[in-house]
C-alpha atoms as a printed R data frame, in Angstrom:
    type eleno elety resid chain resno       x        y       z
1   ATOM     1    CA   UNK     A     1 177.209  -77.551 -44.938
2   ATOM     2    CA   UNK     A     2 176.164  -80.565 -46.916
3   ATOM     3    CA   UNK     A     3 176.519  -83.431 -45.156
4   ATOM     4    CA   UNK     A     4 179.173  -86.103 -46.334
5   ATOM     5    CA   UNK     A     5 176.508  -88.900 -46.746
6   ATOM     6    CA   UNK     A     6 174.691  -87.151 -48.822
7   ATOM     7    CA   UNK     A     7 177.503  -86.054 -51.309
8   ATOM     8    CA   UNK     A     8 178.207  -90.316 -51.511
9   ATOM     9    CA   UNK     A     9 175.302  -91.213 -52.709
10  ATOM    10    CA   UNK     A    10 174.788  -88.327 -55.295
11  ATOM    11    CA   UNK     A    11 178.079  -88.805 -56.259
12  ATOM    12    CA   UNK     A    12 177.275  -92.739 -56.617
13  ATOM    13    CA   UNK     A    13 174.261  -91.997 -58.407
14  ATOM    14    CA   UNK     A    14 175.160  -90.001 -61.155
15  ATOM    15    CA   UNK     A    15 177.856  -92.534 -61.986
16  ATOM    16    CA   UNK     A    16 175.294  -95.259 -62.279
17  ATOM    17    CA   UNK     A    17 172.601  -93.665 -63.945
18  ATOM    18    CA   UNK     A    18 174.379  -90.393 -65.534
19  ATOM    19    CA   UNK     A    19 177.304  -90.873 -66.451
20  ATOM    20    CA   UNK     A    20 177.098  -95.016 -67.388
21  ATOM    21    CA   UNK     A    21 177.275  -95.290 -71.384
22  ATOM    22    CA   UNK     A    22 177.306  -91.723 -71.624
23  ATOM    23    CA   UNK     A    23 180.921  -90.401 -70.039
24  ATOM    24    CA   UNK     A    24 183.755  -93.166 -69.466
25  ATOM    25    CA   UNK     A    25 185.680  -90.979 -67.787
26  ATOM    26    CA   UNK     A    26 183.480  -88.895 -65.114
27  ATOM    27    CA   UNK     A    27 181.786  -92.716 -64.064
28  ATOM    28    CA   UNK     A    28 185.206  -93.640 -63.559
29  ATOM    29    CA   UNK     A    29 185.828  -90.722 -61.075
30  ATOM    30    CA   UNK     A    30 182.339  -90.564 -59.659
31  ATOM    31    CA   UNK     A    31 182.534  -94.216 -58.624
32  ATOM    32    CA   UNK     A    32 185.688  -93.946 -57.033
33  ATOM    33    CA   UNK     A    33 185.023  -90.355 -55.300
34  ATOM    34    CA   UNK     A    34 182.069  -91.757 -53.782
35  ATOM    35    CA   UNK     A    35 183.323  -94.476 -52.184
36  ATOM    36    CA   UNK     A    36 186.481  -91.786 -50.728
37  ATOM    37    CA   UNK     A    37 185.620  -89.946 -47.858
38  ATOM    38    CA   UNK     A    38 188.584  -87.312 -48.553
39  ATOM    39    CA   UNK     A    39 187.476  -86.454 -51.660
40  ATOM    40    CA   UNK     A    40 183.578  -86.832 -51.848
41  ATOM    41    CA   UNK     A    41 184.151  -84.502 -48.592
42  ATOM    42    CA   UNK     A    42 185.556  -81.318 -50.783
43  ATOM    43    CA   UNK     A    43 182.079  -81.678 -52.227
44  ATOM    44    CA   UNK     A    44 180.498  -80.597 -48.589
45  ATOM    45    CA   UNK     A    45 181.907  -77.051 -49.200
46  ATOM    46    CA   UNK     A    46 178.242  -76.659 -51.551
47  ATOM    47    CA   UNK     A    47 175.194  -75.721 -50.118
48  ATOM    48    CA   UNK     A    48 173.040  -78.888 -50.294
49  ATOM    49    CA   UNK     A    49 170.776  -77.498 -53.223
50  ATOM    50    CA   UNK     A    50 173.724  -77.161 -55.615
51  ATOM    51    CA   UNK     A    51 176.363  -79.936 -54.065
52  ATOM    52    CA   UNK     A    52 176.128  -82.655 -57.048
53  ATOM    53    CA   UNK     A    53 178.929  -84.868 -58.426
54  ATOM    54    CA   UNK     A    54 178.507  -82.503 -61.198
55  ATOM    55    CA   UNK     A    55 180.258  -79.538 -59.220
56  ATOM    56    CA   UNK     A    56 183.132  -81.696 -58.057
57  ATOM    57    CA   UNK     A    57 183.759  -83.013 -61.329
58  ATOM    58    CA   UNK     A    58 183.511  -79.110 -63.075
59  ATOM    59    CA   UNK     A    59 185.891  -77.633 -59.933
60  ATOM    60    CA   UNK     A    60 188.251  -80.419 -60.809
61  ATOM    61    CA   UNK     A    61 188.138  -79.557 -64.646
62  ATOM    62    CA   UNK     A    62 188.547  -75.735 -63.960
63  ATOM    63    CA   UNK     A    63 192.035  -76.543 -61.963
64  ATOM    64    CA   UNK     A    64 193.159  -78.971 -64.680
65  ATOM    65    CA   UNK     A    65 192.335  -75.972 -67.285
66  ATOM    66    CA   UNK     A    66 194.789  -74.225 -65.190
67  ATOM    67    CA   UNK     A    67 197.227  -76.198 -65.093
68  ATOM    68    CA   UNK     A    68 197.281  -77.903 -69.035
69  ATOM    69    CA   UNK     A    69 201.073  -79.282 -68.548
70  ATOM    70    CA   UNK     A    70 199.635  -81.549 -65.551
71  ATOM    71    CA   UNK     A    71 199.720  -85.171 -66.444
72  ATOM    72    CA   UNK     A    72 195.928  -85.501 -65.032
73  ATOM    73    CA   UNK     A    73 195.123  -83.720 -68.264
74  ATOM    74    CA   UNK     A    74 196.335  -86.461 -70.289
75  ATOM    75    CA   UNK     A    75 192.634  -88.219 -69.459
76  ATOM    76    CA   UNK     A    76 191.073  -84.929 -70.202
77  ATOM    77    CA   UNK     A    77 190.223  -84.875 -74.067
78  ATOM    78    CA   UNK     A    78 188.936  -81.041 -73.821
79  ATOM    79    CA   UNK     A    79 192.006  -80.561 -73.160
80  ATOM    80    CA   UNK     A    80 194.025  -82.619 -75.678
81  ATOM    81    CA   UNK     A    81 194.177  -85.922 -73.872
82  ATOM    82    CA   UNK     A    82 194.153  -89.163 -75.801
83  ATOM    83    CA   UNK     A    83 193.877  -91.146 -73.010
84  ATOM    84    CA   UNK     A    84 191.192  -93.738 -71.804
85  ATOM    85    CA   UNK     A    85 190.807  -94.205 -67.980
86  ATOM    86    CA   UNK     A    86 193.069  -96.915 -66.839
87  ATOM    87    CA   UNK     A    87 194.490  -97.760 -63.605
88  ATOM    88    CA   UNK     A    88 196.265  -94.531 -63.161
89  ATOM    89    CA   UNK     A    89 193.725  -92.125 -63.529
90  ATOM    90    CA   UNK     A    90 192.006  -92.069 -59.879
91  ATOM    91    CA   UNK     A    91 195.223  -92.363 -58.297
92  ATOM    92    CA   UNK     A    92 196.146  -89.148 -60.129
93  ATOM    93    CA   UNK     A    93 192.637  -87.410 -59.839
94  ATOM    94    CA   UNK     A    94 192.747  -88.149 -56.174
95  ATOM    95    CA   UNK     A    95 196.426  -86.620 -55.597
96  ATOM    96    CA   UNK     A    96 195.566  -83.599 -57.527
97  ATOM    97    CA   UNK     A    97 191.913  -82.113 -56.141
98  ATOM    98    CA   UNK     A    98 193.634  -83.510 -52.366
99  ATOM    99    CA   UNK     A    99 196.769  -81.812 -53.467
100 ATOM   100    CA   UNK     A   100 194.553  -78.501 -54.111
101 ATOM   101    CA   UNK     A   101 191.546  -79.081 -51.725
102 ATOM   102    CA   UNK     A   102 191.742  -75.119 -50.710
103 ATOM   103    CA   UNK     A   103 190.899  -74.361 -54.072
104 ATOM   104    CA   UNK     A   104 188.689  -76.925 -55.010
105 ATOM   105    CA   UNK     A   105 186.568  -76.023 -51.932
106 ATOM   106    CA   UNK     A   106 186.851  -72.159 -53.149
107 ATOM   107    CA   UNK     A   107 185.304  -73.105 -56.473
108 ATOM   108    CA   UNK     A   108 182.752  -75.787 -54.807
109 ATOM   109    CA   UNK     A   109 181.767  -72.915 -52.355
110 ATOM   110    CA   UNK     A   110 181.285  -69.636 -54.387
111 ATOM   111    CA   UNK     A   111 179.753  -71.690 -57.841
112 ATOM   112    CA   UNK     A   112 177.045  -73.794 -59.019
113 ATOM   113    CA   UNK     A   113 177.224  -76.099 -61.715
114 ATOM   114    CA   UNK     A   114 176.403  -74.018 -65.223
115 ATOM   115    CA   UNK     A   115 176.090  -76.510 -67.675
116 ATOM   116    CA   UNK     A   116 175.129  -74.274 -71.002
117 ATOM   117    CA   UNK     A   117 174.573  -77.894 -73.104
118 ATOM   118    CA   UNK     A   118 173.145  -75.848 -76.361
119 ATOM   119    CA   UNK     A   119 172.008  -79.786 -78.104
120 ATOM   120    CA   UNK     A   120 169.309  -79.672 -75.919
121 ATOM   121    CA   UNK     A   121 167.562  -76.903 -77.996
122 ATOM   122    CA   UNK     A   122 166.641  -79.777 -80.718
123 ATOM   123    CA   UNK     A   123 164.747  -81.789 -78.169
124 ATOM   124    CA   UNK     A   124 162.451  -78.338 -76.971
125 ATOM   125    CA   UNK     A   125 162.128  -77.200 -80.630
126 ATOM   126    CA   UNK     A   126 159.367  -79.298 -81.615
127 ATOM   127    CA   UNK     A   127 157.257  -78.252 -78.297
128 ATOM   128    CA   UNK     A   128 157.488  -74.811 -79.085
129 ATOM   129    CA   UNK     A   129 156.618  -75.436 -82.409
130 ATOM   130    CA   UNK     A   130 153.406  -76.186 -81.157
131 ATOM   131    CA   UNK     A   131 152.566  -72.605 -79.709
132 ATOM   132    CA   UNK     A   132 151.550  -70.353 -81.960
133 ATOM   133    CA   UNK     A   133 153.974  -67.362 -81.948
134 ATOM   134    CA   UNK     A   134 155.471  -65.095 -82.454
135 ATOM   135    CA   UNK     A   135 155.990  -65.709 -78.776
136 ATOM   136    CA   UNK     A   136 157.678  -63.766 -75.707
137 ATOM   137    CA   UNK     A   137 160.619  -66.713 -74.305
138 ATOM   138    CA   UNK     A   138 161.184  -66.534 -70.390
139 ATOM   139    CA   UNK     A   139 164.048  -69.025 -69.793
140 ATOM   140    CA   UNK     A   140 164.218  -70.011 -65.773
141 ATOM   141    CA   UNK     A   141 168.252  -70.847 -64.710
142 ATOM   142    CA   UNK     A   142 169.334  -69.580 -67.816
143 ATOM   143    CA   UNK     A   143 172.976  -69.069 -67.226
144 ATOM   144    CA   UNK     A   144 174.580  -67.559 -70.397
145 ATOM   145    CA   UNK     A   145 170.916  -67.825 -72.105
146 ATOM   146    CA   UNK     A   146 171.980  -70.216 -74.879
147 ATOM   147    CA   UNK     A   147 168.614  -71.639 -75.158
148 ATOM   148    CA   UNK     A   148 167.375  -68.550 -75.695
149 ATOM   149    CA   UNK     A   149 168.963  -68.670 -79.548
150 ATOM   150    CA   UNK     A   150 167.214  -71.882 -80.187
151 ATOM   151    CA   UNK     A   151 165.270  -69.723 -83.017
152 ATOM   152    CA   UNK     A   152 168.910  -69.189 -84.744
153 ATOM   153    CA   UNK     A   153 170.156  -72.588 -85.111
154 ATOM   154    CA   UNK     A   154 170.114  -75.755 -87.542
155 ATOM   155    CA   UNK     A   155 168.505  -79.174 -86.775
156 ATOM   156    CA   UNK     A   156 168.693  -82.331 -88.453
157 ATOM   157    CA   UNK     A   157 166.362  -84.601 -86.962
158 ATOM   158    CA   UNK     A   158 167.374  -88.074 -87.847
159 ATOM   159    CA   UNK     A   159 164.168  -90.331 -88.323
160 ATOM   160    CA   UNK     A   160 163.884  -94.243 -89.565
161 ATOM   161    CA   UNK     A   161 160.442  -93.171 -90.951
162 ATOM   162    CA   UNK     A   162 160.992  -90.281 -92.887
163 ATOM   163    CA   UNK     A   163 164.525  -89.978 -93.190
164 ATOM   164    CA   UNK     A   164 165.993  -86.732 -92.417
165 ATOM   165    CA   UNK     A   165 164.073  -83.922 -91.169
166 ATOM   166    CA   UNK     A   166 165.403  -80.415 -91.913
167 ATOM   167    CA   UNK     A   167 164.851  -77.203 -89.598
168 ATOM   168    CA   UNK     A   168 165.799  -73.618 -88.775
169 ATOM   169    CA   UNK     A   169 167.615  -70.926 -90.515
170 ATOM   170    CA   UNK     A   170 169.264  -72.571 -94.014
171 ATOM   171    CA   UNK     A   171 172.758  -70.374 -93.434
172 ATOM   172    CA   UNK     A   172 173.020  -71.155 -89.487
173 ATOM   173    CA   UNK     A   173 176.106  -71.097 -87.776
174 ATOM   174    CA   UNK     A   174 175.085  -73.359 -85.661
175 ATOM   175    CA   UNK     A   175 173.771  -77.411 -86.079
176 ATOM   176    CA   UNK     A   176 172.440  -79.528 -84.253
177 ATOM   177    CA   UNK     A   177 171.520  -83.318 -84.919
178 ATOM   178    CA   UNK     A   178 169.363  -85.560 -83.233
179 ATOM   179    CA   UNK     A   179 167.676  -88.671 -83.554
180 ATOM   180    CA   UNK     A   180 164.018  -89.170 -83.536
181 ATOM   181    CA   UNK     A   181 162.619  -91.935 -82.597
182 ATOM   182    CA   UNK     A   182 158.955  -92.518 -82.084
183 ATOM   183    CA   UNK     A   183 157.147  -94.396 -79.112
184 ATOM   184    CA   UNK     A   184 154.731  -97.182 -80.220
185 ATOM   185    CA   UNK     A   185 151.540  -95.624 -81.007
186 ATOM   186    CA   UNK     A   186 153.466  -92.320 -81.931
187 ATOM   187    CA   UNK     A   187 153.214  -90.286 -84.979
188 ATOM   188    CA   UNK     A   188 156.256  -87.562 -86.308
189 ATOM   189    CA   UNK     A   189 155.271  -84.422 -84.596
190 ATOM   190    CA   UNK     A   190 155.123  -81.594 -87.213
191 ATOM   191    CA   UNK     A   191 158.206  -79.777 -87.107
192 ATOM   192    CA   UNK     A   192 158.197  -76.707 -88.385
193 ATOM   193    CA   UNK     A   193 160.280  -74.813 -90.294
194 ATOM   194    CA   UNK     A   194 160.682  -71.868 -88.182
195 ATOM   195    CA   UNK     A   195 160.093  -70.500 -84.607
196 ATOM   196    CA   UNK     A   196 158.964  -67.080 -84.110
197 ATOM   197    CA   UNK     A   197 160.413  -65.171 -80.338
198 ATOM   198    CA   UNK     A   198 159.663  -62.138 -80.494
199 ATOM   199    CA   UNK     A   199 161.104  -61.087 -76.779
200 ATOM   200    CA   UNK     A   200 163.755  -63.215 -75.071
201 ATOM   201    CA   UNK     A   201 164.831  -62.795 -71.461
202 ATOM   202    CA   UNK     A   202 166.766  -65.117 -68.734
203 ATOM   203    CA   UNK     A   203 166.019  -65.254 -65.438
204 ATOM   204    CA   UNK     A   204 169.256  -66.336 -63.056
205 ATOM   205    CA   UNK     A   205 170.676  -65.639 -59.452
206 ATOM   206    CA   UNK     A   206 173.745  -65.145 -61.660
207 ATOM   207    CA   UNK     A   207 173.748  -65.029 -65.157
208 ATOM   208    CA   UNK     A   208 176.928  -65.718 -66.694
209 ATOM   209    CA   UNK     A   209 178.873  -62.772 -68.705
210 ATOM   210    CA   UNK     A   210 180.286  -64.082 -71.700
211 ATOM   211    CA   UNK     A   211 182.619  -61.758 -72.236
212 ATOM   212    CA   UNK     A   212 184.819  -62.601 -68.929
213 ATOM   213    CA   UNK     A   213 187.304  -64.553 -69.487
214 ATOM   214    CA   UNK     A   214 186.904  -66.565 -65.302
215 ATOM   215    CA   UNK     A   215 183.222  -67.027 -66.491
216 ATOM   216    CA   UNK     A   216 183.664  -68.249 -69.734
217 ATOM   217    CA   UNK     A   217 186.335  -70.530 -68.544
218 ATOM   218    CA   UNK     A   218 184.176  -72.397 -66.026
219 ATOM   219    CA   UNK     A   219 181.520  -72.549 -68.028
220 ATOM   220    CA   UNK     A   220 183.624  -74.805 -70.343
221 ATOM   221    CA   UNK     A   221 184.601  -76.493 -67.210
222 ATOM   222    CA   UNK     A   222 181.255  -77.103 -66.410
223 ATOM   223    CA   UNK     A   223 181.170  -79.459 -70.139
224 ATOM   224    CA   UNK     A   224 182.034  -83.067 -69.136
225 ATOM   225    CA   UNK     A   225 185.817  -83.108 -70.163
226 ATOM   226    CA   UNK     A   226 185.578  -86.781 -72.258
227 ATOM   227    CA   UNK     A   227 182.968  -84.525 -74.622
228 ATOM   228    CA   UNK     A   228 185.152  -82.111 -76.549
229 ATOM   229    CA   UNK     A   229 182.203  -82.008 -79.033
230 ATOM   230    CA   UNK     A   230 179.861  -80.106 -76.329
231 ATOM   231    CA   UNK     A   231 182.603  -78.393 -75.822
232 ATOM   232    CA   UNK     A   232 182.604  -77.088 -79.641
233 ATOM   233    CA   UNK     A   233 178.894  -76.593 -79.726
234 ATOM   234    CA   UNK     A   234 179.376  -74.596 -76.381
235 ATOM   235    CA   UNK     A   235 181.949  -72.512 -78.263
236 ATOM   236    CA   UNK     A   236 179.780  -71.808 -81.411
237 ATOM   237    CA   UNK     A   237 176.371  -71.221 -79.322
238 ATOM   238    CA   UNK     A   238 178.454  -68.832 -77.199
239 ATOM   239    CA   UNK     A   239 179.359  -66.505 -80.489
240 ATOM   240    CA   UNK     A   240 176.149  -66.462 -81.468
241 ATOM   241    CA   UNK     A   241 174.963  -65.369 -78.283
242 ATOM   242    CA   UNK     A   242 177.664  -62.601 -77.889
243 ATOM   243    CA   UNK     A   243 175.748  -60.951 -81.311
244 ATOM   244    CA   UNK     A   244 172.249  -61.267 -80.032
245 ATOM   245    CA   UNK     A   245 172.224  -61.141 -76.472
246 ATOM   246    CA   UNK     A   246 168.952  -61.667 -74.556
247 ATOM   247    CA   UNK     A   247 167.677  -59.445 -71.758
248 ATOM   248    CA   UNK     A   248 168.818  -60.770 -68.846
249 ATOM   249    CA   UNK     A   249 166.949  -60.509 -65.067
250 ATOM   250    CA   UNK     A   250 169.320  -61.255 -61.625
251 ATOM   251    CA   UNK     A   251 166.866  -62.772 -59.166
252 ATOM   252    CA   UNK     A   252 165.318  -66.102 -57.821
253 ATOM   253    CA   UNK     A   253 163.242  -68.670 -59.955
254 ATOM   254    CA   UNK     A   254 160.202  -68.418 -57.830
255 ATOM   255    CA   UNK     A   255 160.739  -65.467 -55.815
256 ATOM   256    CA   UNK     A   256 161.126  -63.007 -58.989
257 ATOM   257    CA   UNK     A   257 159.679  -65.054 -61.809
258 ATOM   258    CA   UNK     A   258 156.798  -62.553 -61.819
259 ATOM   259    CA   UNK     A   259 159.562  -59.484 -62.462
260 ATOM   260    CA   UNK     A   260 160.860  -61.385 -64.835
261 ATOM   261    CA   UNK     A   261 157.567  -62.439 -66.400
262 ATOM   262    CA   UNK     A   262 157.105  -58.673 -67.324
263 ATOM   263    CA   UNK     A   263 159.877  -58.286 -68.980
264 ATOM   264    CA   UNK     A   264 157.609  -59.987 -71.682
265 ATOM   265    CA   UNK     A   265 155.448  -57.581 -73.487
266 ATOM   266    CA   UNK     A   266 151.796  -58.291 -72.512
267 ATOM   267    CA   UNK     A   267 150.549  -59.229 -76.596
268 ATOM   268    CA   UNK     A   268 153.206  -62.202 -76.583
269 ATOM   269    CA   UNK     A   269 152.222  -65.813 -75.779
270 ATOM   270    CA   UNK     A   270 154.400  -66.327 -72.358
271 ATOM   271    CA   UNK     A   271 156.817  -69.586 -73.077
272 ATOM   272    CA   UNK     A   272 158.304  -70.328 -69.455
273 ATOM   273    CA   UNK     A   273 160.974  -72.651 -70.522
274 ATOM   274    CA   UNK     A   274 162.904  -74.786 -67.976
275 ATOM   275    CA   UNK     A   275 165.803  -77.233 -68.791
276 ATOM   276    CA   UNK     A   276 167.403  -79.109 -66.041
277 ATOM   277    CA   UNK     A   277 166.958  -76.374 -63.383
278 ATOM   278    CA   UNK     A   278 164.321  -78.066 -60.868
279 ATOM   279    CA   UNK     A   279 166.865  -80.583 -59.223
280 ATOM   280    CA   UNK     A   280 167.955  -76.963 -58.004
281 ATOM   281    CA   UNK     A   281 164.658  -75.112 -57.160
282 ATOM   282    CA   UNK     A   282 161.956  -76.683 -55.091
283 ATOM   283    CA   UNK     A   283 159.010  -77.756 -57.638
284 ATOM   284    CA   UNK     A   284 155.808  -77.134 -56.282
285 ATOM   285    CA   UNK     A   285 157.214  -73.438 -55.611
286 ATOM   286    CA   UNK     A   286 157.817  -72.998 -59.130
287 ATOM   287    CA   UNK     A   287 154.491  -74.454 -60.267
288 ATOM   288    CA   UNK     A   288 152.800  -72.462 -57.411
289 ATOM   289    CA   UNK     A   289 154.719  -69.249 -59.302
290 ATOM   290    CA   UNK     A   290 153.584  -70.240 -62.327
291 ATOM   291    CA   UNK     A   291 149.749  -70.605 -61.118
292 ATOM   292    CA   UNK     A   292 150.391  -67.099 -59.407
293 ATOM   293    CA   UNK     A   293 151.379  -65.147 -62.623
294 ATOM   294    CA   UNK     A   294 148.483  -63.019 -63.988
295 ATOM   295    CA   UNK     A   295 148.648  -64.037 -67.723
296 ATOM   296    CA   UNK     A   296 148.475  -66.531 -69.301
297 ATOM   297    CA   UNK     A   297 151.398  -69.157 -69.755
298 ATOM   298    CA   UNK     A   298 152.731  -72.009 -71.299
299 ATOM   299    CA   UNK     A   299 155.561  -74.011 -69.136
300 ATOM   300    CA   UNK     A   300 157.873  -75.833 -71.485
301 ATOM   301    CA   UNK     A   301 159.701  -77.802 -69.248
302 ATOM   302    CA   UNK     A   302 162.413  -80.516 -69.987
303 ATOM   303    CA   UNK     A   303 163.434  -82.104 -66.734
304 ATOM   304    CA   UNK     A   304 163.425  -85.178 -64.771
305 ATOM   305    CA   UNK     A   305 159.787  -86.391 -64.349
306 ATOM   306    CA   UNK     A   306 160.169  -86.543 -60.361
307 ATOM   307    CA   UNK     A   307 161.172  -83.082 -60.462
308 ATOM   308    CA   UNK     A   308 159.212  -81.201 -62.980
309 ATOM   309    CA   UNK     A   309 155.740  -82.626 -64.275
310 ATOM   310    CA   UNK     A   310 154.953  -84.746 -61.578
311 ATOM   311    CA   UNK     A   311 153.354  -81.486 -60.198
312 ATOM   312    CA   UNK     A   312 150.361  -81.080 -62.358
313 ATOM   313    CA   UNK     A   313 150.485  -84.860 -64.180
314 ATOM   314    CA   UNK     A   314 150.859  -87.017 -61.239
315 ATOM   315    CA   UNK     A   315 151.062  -91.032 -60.897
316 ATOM   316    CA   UNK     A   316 152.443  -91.279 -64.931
317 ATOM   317    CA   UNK     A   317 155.191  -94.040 -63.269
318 ATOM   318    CA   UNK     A   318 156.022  -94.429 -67.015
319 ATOM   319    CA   UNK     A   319 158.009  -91.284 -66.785
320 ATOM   320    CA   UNK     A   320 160.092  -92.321 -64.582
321 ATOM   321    CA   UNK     A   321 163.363  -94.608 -65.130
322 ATOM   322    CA   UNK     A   322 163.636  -98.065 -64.173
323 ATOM   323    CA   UNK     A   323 165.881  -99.684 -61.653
324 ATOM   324    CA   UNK     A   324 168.209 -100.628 -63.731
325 ATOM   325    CA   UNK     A   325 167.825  -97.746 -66.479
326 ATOM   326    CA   UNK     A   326 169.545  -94.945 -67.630
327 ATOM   327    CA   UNK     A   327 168.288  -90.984 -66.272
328 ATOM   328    CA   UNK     A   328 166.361  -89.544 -68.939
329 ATOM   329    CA   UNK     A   329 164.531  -86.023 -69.396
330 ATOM   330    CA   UNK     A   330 160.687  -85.742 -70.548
331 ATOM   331    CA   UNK     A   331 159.621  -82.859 -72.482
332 ATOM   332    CA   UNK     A   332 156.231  -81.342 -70.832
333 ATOM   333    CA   UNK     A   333 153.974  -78.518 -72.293
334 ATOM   334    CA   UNK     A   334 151.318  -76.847 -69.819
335 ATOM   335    CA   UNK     A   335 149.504  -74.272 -70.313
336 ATOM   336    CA   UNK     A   336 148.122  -72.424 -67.226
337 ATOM   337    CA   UNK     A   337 145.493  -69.504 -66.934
338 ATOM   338    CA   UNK     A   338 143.815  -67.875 -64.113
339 ATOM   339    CA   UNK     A   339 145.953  -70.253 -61.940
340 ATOM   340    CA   UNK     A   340 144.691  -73.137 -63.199
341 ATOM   341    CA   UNK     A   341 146.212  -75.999 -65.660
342 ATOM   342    CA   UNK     A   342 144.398  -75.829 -68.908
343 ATOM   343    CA   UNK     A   343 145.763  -78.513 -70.747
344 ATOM   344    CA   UNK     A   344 149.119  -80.542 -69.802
345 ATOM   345    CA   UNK     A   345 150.787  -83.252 -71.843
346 ATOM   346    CA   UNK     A   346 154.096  -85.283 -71.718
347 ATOM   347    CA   UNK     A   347 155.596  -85.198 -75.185
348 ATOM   348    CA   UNK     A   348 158.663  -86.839 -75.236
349 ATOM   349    CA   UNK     A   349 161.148  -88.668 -73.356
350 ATOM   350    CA   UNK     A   350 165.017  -87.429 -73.860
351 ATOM   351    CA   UNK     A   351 168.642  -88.404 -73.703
352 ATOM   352    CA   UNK     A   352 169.753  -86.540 -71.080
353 ATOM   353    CA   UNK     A   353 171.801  -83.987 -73.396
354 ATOM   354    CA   UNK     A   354 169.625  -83.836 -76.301
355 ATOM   355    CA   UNK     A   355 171.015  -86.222 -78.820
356 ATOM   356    CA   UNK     A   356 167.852  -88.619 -78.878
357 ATOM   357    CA   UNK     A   357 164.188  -87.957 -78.566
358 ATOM   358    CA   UNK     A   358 161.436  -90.085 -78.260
359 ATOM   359    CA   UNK     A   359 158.242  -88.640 -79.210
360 ATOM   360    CA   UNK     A   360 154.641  -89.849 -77.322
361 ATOM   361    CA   UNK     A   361 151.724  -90.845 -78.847
């Protein structure tokens, strides 16, 4: 059981540094939740690894999917809603999970938050572009693997320098944009054309089936419900998985990354990717992992500083957000061999859902 204080200050957190400027309508009901006992308590249901404001908010969404007639879902733009937050909308959010608590806590209980956001493939294309592949792709929390197809989309890299920057397959059904921005000092990376995986497989304690329809439906609950554009992506990544699936492995990110690991055929380059998983997995276990595996491997990592390079590029402060800035993501690429780090470099600092990147000198 995750304890109440806890869930208050995560809850208060991702309002002010998450959700602020990026999602009108879950700040609105973060702020409020966390300063509301009742409700910030359904979130206790969660073991403490997984109980973020992000499950309470996708619970929530997954009941309000369920019930589309509800007048809650008039603030829910996934689901047709035109309208902004107001002074209504907690007072109706709070009636309806309190109203339902036995099945919010269900769904808080038996799920973790899956969020499959596909637009952060443009912001870990460029790293990979820098390994020389073909290569064998090992994505860590992979849910339903949509990174996995970042070989078979589009991106449109917006730049002031150079203008737009073209990449991927010319007749994708899938496209991305995203702007890129460079840090003073900085120079475009070289972003190639194409990205070579020759072997794709997802490690996840539960990888999520496509094909059902309860899966599929909370994975769209899991998309912020103000966003109905992620939600489109989501929907188009999501077919294009369905025709290529990757080989999938049920196990624990450190525990069975090595039975994972050889699922990639020994001649490949080893890409490790991890987006947004360590706030869920303890860090220096997964770096230990990494060090442990006998081959050779590059970790392309997109996560929060504090939680993913700090382990092997300590003291870089600079990758961490101000007081009174947004969260962001940094892009790492390590390469380890014989358990040691070879070569490690931050390349980029991220909006958290891959619509801006800001490449490092």
């Amino acid at each position: 059981m995750t304890s109440l204080d806890l869930v208050r200050q995560r809850l208060a957190g991702f309002a002010q540094q998450e959700a602020h400027g990026v999602s009108p309508l879950y700040e609105h009901l973060a702020t409020h939740a966390a300063d509301d006992p009742e409700v910030a308590g359904l979130l206790t249901a969660a073991p403490e690894r997984f109980a973020h404001a992000t499950l309470l908010l996708a619970a929530a969404h997954r009941l309000v999917q369920a019930e589309p007639f509800h007048e809650l879902s008039n603030y829910y733009p996934s689901l047709g809603g035109t309208y902004g937050a107001d002074e209504n909308t907690w007072p109706l959010f709070r009636s309806f999970v309190l109203d339902r608590a036995d099945k919010m806590r269900a769904l808080i209980s038996s799920h973790s938050t899956q969020t499959n956001e596909v637009r952060r493939a443009a912001v870990i294309y460029p790293a990979l572009g820098l390994i020389k592949g073909p290569v064998g792709l090992l994505e860590v929390g992979c849910s339903a693997g949509l990174l996995l197809g970042l070989d078979q989309y589009g991106y449109r890299y917006q730049t002031q320098q150079a203008g737009q920057l073209v990449a991927g397959p010319a007749k994708a059904a899938l496209g991305l944009h995203c702007s890129l921005e460079l840090a003073p000092g900085a120079e475009l990376p070289k972003i190639p054309k194409t990205v070579k995986i020759a072997a794709k497989v997802g490690l996840d304690r539960a990888p999520a089936d496509l094909t059902d329809e309860d899966t599929y439906a909370w994975l769209e609950a899991c998309v912020w419900a103000d966003q109905p554009e992620r939600l489109r992506l989501f929907g188009v990544a999501a077919t294009v998985q369905r025709k290529s699936p990757p080989e999938f492995v049920v196990g624990d990110a450190v525990a069975d990354l090595g039975k994972a690991a050889d699922r990639v055929p020994a001649e490949l380059p080893l890409v490790v990717l991890t987006s947004n998983v360590l706030p869920y997995v303890p860090g220096e276990e997964f770096v230990r992992a990494l060090r442990a595996l006998d081959r050779p491997v590059w970790w392309l990592s997109h996560e929060g500083y504090a939680a993913g390079l700090i382990h092997v590029l300590p003291g870089r402060d600079d990758l961490r957000p101000g007081p009174d800035e947004a969260a962001f993501g940094v892009v790492g690429l390590v390469r380890f061999e014989d358990g040691e780090v070879r070569s490690a470099r931050a390349l980029a600092k991220t909006a958290p859902h891959g619509q801006r990147l800001v490449w490092f000198p």
